[in-house]
Structures are given as structure tokens and as C-alpha cells.
mmCIF file of C-alpha atoms in Angstrom:
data_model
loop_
_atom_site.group_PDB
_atom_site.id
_atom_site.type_symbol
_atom_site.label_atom_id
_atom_site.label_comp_id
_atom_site.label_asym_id
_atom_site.label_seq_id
_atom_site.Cartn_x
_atom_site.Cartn_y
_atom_site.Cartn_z
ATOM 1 C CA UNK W 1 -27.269 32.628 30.688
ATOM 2 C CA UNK W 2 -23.923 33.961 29.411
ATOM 3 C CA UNK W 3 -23.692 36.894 27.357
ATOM 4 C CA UNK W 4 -22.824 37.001 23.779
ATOM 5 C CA UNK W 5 -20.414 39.210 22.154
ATOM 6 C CA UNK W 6 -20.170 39.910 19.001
ATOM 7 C CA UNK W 7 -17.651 38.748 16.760
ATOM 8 C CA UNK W 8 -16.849 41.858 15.272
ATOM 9 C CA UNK W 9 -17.624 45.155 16.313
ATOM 10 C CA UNK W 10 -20.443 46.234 19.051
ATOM 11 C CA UNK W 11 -23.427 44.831 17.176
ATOM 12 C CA UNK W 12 -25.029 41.782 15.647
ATOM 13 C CA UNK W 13 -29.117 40.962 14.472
ATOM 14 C CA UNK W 14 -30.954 37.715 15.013
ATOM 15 C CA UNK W 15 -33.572 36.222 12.994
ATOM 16 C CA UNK W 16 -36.121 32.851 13.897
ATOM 17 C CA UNK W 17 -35.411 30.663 11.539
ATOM 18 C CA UNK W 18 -37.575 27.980 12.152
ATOM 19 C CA UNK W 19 -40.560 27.166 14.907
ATOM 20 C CA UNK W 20 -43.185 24.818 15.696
ATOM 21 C CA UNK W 21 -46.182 27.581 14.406
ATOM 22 C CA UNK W 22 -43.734 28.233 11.020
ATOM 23 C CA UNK W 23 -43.100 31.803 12.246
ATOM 24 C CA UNK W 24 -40.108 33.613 10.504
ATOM 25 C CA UNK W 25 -38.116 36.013 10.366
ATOM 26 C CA UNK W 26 -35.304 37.852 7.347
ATOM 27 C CA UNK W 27 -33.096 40.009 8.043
ATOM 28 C CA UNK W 28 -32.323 42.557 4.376
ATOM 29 C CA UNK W 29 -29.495 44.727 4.091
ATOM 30 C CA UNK W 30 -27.930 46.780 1.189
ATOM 31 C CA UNK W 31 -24.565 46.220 -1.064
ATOM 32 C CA UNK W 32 -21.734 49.068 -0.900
ATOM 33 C CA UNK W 33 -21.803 48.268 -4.573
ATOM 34 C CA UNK W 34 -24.171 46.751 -7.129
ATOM 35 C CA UNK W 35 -22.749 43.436 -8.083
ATOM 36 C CA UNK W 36 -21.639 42.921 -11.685
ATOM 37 C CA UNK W 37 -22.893 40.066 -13.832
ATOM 38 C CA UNK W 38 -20.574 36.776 -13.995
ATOM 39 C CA UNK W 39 -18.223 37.626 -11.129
ATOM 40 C CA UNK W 40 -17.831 35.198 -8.289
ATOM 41 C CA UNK W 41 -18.293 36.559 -4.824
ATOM 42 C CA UNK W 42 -17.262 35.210 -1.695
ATOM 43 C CA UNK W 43 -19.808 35.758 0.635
ATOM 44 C CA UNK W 44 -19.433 34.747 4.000
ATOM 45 C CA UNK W 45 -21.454 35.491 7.253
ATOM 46 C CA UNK W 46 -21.160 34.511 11.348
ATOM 47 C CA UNK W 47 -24.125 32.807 13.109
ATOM 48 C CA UNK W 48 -24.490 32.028 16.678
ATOM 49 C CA UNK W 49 -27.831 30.091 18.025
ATOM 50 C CA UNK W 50 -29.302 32.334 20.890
ATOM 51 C CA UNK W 51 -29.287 30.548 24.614
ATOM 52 C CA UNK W 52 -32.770 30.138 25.031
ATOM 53 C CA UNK W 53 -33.333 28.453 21.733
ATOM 54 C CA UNK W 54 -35.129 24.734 21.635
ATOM 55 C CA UNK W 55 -34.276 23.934 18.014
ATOM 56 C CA UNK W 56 -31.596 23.729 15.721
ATOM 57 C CA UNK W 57 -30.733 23.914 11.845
ATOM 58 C CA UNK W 58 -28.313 23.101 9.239
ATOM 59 C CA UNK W 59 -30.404 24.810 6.825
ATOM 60 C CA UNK W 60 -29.994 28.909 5.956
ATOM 61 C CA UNK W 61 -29.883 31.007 2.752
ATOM 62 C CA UNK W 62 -29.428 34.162 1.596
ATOM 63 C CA UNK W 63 -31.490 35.685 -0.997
ATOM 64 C CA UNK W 64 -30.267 38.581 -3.672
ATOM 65 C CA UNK W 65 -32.636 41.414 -5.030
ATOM 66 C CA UNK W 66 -31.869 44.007 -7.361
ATOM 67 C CA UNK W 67 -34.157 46.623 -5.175
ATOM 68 C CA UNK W 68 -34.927 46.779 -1.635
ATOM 69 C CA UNK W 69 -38.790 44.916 -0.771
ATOM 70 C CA UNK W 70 -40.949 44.546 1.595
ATOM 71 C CA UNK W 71 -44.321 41.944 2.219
ATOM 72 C CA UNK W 72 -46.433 41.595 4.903
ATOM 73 C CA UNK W 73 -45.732 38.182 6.492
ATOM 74 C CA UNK W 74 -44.848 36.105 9.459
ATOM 75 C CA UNK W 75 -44.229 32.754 8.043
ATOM 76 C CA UNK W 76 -42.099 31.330 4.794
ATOM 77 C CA UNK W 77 -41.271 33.647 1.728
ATOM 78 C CA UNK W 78 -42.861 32.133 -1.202
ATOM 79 C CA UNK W 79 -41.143 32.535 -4.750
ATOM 80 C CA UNK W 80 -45.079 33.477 -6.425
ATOM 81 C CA UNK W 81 -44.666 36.511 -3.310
ATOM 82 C CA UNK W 82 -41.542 37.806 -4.500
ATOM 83 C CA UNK W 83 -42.620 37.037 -8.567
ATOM 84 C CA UNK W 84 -45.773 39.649 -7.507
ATOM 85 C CA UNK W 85 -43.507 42.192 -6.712
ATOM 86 C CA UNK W 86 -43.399 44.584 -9.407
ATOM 87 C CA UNK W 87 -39.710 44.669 -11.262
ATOM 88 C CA UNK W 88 -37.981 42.839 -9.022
ATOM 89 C CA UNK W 89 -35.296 40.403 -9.579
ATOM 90 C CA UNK W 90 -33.796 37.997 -7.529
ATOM 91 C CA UNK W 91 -31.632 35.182 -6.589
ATOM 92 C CA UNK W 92 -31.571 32.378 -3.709
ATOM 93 C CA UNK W 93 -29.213 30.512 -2.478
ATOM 94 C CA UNK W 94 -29.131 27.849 -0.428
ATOM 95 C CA UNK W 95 -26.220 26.576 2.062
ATOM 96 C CA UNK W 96 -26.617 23.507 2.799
ATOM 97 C CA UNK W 97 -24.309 21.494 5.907
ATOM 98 C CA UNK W 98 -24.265 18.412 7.084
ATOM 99 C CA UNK W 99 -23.586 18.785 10.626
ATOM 100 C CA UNK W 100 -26.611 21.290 12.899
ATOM 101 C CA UNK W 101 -25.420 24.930 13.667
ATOM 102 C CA UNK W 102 -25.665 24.018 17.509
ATOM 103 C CA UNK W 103 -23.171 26.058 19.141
ATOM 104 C CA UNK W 104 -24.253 28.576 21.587
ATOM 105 C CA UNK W 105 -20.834 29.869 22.867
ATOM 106 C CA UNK W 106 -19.202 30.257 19.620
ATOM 107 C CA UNK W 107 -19.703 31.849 16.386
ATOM 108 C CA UNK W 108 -19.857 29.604 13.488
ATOM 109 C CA UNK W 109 -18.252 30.634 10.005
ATOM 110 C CA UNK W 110 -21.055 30.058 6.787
ATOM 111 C CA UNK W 111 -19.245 30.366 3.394
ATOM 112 C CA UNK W 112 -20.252 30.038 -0.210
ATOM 113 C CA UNK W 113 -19.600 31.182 -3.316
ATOM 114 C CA UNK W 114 -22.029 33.215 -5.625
ATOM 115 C CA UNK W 115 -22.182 34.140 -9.613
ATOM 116 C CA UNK W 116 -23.750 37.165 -9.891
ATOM 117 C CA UNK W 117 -26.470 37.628 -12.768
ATOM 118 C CA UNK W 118 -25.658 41.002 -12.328
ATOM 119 C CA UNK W 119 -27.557 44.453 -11.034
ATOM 120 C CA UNK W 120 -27.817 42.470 -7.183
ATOM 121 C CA UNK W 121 -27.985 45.469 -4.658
ATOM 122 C CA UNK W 122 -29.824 44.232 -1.450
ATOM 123 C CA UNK W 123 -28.960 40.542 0.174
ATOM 124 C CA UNK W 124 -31.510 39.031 2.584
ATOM 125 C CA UNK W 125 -30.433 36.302 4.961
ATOM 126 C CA UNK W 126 -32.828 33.934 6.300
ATOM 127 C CA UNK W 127 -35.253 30.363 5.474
ATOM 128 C CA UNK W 128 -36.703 30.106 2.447
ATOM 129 C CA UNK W 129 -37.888 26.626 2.539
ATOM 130 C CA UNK W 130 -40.913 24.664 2.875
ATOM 131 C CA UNK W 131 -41.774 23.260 5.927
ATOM 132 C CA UNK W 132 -40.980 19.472 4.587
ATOM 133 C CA UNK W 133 -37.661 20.420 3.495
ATOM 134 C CA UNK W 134 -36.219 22.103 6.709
ATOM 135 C CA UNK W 135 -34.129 19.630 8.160
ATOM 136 C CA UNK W 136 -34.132 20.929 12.314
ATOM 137 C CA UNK W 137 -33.199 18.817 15.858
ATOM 138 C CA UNK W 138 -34.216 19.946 19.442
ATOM 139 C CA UNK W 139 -31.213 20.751 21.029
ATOM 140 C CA UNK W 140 -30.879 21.569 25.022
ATOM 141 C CA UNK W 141 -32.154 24.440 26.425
ATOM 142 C CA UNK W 142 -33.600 25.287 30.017
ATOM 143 C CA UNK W 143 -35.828 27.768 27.966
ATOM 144 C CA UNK W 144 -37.530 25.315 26.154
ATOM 145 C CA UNK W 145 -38.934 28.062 23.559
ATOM 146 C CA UNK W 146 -40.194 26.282 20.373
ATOM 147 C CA UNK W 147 -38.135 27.789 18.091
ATOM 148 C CA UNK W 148 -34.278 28.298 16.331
ATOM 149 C CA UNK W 149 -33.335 31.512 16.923
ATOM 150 C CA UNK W 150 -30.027 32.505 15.617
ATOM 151 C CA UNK W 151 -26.943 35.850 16.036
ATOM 152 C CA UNK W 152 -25.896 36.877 12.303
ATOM 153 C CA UNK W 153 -22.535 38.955 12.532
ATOM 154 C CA UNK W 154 -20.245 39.981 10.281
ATOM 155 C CA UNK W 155 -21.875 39.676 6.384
ATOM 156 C CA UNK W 156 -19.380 40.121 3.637
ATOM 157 C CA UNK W 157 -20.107 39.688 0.108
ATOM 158 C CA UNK W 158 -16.385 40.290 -1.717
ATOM 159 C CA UNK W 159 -14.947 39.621 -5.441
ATOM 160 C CA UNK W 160 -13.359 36.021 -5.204
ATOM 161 C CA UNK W 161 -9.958 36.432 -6.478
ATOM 162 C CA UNK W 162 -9.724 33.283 -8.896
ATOM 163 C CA UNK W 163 -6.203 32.588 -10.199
ATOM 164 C CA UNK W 164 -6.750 32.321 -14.025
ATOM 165 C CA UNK W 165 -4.216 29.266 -14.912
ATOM 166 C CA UNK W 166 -4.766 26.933 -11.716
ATOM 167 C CA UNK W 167 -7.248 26.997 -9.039
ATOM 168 C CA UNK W 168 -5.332 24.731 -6.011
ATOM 169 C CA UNK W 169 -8.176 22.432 -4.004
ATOM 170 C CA UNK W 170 -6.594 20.864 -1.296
ATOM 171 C CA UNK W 171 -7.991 18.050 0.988
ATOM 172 C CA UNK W 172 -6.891 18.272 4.472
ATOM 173 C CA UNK W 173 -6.769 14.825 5.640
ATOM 174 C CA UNK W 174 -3.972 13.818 2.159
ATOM 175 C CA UNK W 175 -2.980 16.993 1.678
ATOM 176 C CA UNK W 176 -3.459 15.812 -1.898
ATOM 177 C CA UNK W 177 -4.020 18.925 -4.004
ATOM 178 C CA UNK W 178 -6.280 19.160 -7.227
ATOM 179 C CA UNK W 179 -5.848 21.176 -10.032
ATOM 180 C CA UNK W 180 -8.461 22.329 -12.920
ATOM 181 C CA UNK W 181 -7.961 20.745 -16.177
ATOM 182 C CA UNK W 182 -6.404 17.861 -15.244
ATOM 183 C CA UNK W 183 -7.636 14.220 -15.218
ATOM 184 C CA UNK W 184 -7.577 12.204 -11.623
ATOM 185 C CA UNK W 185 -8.239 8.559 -10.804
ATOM 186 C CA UNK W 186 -10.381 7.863 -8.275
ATOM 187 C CA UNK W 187 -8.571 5.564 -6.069
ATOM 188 C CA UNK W 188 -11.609 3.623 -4.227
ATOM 189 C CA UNK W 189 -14.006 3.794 -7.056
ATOM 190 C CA UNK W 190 -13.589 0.047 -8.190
ATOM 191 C CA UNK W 191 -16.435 -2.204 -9.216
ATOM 192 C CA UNK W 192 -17.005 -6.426 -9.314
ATOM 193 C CA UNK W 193 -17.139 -7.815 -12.312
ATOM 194 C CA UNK W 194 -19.701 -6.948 -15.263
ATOM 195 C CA UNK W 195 -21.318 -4.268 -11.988
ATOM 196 C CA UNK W 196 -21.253 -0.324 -11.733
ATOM 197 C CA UNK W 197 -22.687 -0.850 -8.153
ATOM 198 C CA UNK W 198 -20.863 1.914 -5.316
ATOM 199 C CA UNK W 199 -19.264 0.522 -2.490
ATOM 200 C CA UNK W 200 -18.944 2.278 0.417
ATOM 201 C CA UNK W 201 -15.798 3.057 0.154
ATOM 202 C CA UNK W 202 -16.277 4.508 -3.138
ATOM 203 C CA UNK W 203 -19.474 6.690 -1.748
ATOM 204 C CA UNK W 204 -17.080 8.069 1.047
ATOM 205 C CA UNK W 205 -14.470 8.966 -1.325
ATOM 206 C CA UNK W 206 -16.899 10.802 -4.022
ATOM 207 C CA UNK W 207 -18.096 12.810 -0.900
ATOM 208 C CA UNK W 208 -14.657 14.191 -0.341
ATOM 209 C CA UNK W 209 -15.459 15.685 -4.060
ATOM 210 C CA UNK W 210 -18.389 16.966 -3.434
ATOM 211 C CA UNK W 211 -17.574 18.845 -0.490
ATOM 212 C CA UNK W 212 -15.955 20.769 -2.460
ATOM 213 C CA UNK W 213 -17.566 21.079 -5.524
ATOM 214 C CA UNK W 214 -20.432 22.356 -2.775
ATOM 215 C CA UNK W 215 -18.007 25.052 -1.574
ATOM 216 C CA UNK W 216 -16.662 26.080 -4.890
ATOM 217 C CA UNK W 217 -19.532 26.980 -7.087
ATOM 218 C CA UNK W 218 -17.909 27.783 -10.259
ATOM 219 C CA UNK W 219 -16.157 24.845 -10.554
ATOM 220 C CA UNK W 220 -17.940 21.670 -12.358
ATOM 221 C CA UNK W 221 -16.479 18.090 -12.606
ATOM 222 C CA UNK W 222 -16.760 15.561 -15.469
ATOM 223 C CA UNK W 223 -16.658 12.504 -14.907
ATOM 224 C CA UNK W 224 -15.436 9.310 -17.455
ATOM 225 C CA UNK W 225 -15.817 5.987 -17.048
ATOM 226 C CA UNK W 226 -12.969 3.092 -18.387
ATOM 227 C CA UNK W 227 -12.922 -0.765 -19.092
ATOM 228 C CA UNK W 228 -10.066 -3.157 -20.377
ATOM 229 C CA UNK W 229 -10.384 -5.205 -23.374
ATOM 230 C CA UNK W 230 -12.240 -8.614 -22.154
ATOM 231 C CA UNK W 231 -15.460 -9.001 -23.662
ATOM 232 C CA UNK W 232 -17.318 -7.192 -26.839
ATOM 233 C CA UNK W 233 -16.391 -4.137 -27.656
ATOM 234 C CA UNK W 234 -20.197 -2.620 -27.281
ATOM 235 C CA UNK W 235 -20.457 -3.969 -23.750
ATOM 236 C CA UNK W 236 -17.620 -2.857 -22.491
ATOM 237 C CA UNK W 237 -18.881 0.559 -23.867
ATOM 238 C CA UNK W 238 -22.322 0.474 -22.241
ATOM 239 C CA UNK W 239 -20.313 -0.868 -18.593
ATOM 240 C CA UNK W 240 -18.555 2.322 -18.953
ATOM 241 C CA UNK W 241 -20.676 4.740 -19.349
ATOM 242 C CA UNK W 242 -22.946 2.683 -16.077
ATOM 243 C CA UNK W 243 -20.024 3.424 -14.225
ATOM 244 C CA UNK W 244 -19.447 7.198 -14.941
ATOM 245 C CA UNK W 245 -23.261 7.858 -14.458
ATOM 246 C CA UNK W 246 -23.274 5.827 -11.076
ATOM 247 C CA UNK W 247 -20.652 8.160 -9.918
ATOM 248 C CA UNK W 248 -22.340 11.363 -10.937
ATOM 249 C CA UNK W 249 -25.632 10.366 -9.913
ATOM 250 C CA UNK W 250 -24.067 9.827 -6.634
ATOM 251 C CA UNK W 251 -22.750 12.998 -6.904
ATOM 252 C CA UNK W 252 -26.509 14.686 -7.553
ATOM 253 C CA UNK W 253 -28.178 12.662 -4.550
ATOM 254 C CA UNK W 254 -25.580 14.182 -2.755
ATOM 255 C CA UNK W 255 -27.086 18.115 -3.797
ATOM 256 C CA UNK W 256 -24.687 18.829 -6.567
ATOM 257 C CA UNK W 257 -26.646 20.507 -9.690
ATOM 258 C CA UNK W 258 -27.261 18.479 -12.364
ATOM 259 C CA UNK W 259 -25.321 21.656 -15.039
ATOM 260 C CA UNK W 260 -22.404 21.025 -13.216
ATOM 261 C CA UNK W 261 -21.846 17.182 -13.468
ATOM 262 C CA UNK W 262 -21.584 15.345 -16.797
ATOM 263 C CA UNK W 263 -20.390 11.836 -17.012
ATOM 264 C CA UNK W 264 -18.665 9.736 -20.185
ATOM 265 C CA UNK W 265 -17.718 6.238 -21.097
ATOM 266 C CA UNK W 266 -15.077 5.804 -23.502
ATOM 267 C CA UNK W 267 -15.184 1.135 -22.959
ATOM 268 C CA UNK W 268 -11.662 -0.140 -23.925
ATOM 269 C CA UNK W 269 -10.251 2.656 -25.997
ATOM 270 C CA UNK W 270 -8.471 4.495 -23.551
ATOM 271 C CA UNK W 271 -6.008 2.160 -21.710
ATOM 272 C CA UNK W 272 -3.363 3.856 -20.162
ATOM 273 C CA UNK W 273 -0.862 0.471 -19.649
ATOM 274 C CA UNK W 274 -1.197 -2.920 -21.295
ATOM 275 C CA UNK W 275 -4.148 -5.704 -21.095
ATOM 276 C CA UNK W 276 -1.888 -8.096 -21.160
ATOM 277 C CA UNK W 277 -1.594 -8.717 -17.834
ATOM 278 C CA UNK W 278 -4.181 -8.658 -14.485
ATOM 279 C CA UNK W 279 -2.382 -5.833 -12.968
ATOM 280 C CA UNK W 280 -2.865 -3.804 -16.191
ATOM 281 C CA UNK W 281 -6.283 -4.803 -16.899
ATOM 282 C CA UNK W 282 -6.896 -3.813 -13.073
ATOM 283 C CA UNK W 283 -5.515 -0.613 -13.611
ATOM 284 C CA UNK W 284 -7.340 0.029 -16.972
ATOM 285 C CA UNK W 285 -10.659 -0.529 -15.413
ATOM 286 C CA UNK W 286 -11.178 3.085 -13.551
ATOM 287 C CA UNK W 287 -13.294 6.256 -13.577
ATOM 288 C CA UNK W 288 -11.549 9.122 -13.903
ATOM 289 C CA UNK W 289 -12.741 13.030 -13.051
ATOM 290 C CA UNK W 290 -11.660 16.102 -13.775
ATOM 291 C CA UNK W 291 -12.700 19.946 -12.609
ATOM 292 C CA UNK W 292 -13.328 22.710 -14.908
ATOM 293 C CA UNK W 293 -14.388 25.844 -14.683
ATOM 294 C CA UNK W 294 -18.258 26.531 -14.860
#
């Protein structure tokens, strides 16, 4: 077994974040500064899983009190525990992956964004879940101990500096950059005739969106659905709107909160070139999003 270093510093803590007996552990520390209501932080954190671990997790979150607390238990923190606790306040949230934190040589980078409700002084990091939502994989080990243990190094909970006229989201693989307040076609969203079914091309491309709607919290996205002008007015209204929810429900199964997605069908009235030809009426059919700012 190979030692790890930390990745900053001389020191790092660990903390079980899952076993087969539901044994946890949290690890609490205090704020250099009370956190003031409706600022975004970026808070960001290093985890490593230990050598001798058996399991693995995508699942970890990070919990925000107004006052330092303490109960007496070995297994899951349960929201009627921490409502017993005498005038304390708090927040959770969860960071959610898709791939396992597996690496055991490495340290892996978590980031998310928070809004503070303001008067936050103490963080804890750790898994607040119930058993049947952890989502965890056995992973190699020649320790074979029944549990994910994982190195935490290297909290930081900072102001996110947020550029007031135009918040830049760029996506790696187009380099395509996004802008709020301003309306985008989605270019693989397209539906048969008279259907607001999702291909799978469209799924894959409204993923690319919610990746990072997930890692920019205060951003939300509305969504608005389009027709051209064959058939009744009223059904091409209805077939809109179908097609604007069918991409934000997507967008929800995929974790996204349902305050931060709204969706919008505006049928035939909104062409933006001519139904006069295939190609137009093509183009007029769409759904369209747009972010804005929570």
C-alpha cells in the first residue's frame, strides 16, 4: 500500500461514507466568516478513497448549520435529529456525479455552488442519505473491508464572483459558449410528426444542459416550445407546449429542481422565417431555451 499525500499542506481527515452495517461518519468544521444571505459561494473540496476500501460512491454532501452540533450516532443523520436540536438551522446539499469517486492514487476535485440563506457558520461534509438512495459499487481492494472510506483535503467555501451583464458557459467538446438572457435552439431536439417523443439524440444533447445547470446553481433555464402553421391553430398550441414540457421533464428526471425549469408553448405565432416552404416550416418547428438568473 502506497502512501497518500495530501494535496495541500501536511494534513487531510477521512470519513466512512457508506458500509454494509450503515455505519457513518461527518466530518464538521467552522467558517472564517458567517455567510451572508443570497450570495453564491463556490465551495469546493478534494476527496481521495483510502487503499483498503471495498466500496465506492458517487454520492457526498455537505451540510450548513448556523451553530456548531453534536448527536450521538453511528449511522445516517436524520433531518427529525437535526429539527430536535434546539435553534438550529441548516442547509444540505447534495452533489450528485455520474461517474464513482474510485481513484485511490489521485485526488478528485468536488465543486458546487451554494446560495446562502444567510447566518451559515459551521459546514459538515459527509452522507446524508437513506440507505435506498445511496448509489455505491465494490471496487478492488486486497483489503476487502466492507466499507467506502474516503481522504477530504482542501475545503473552501469562497464568494463566487458572478459578472453582472453576462455569465459565459462554455461546452468543451463545441467550444460553443452560452450567454444569460439570450434565446438558443436546440439543434437535436426535433420531433416526428404530430409527436413530442425524445430521441436519443435529443436526450444526449439536453444532458449537455444539465450538466451545467447542475454545476451552476443560480442559473435556471426556460424552456419554449414552437410549431409552423399546418393544422388548427389550438393544436398546434397544445403540440407545443408537449414539446417544451417533454424537454423539461427530461431535464427534472435528470435531478434538476423543479423552481428552476419552466417550460412554454407559444404553437405557430412565433415563426422566425416563412411557412411557405419545407425548409422554413422545418426550421419553425423547434424548442428553444434560454438561462436566467435564479
Amino acid at each position: 500500500m502506497e502512501a497518500q499525500f495530501p494535496e495541500h499542506g501536511k494534513n487531510y481527515a477521512g470519513v466512512i461514507l457508506h458500509s454494509e452495517n450503515h455505519y457513518r461518519e461527518y466530518m464538521q468544521g467552522e467558517l472564517t466568516e458567517t455567510l451572508q444571505k443570497d450570495t453564491i459561494y463556490n465551495v469546493t473540496f478534494y476527496i481521495s478513497l483510502a487503499d483498503n476500501s471495498h466500496f465506492a460512491t458517487k454520492n457526498i454532501d455537505i451540510l450548513f448549520t448556523n451553530k456548531k452540533f453534536f448527536l450521538k450516532t453511528k449511522s445516517i443523520i436524520k433531518k427529525r435529529s437535526l429539527d430536535g436540536i434546539k435553534n438550529l438551522k441548516y442547509s444540505l446539499v447534495s452533489i450528485e456525479k455520474e461517474e464513482y469517486y474510485t481513484d485511490k492514487n489521485r485526488w478528485m476535485k468536488i465543486q458546487t455552488y451554494y446560495k446562502s440563506k444567510g447566518g451559515e457558520k459551521y459546514f459538515s461534509i459527509g452522507n446524508f442519505r437513506k440507505v435506498m438512495d445511496i448509489d455505491v459499487m465494490k471496487v478492488n481492494s486486497t483489503f476487502n473491508e466492507s466499507f467506502a472510506y474516503y481522504y477530504i483535503d482542501q475545503v473552501s467555501i469562497s464568494k463566487k464572483e458572478i459578472e453582472k451583464e453576462e455569465i459565459e458557459i462554455i461546452i468543451p467538446e463545441e467550444k460553443e459558449v452560452f450567454t444569460i438572457n439570450k434565446t438558443y435552439i436546440f439543434k437535436n431536439v426535433t420531433f416526428d410528426f404530430d409527436s413530442f417523443k425524445l430521441t436519443e439524440a435529443a436526450k444526449l444533447e439536453i444532458q449537455e444542459v444539465f450538466d451545467y445547470l447542475k454545476n451552476d446553481e443560480h442559473l435556471k433555464i426556460k424552456i419554449t416550445g414552437h410549431t409552423d402553421n399546418l393544422g388548427k391553430e389550438d393544436f398546434n398550441q397544445k403540440l407545443s407546449e408537449n414539446r417544451a414540457k417533454a424537454v423539461a421533464n427530461y431535464l427534472m428526471e435528470l435531478g434538476v429542481s423543479e423552481d428552476r425549469v419552466s417550460a412554454k408553448g407559444f404553437g405557430e405565432k412565433e415563426p422566425i422565417t416563412t411557412n411557405d416552404t419545407e425548409e422554413g416550416r422545418e426550421q419553425n418547428r423547434r424548442v428553444a431555451f434560454e438561462f436566467i438568473e435564479k
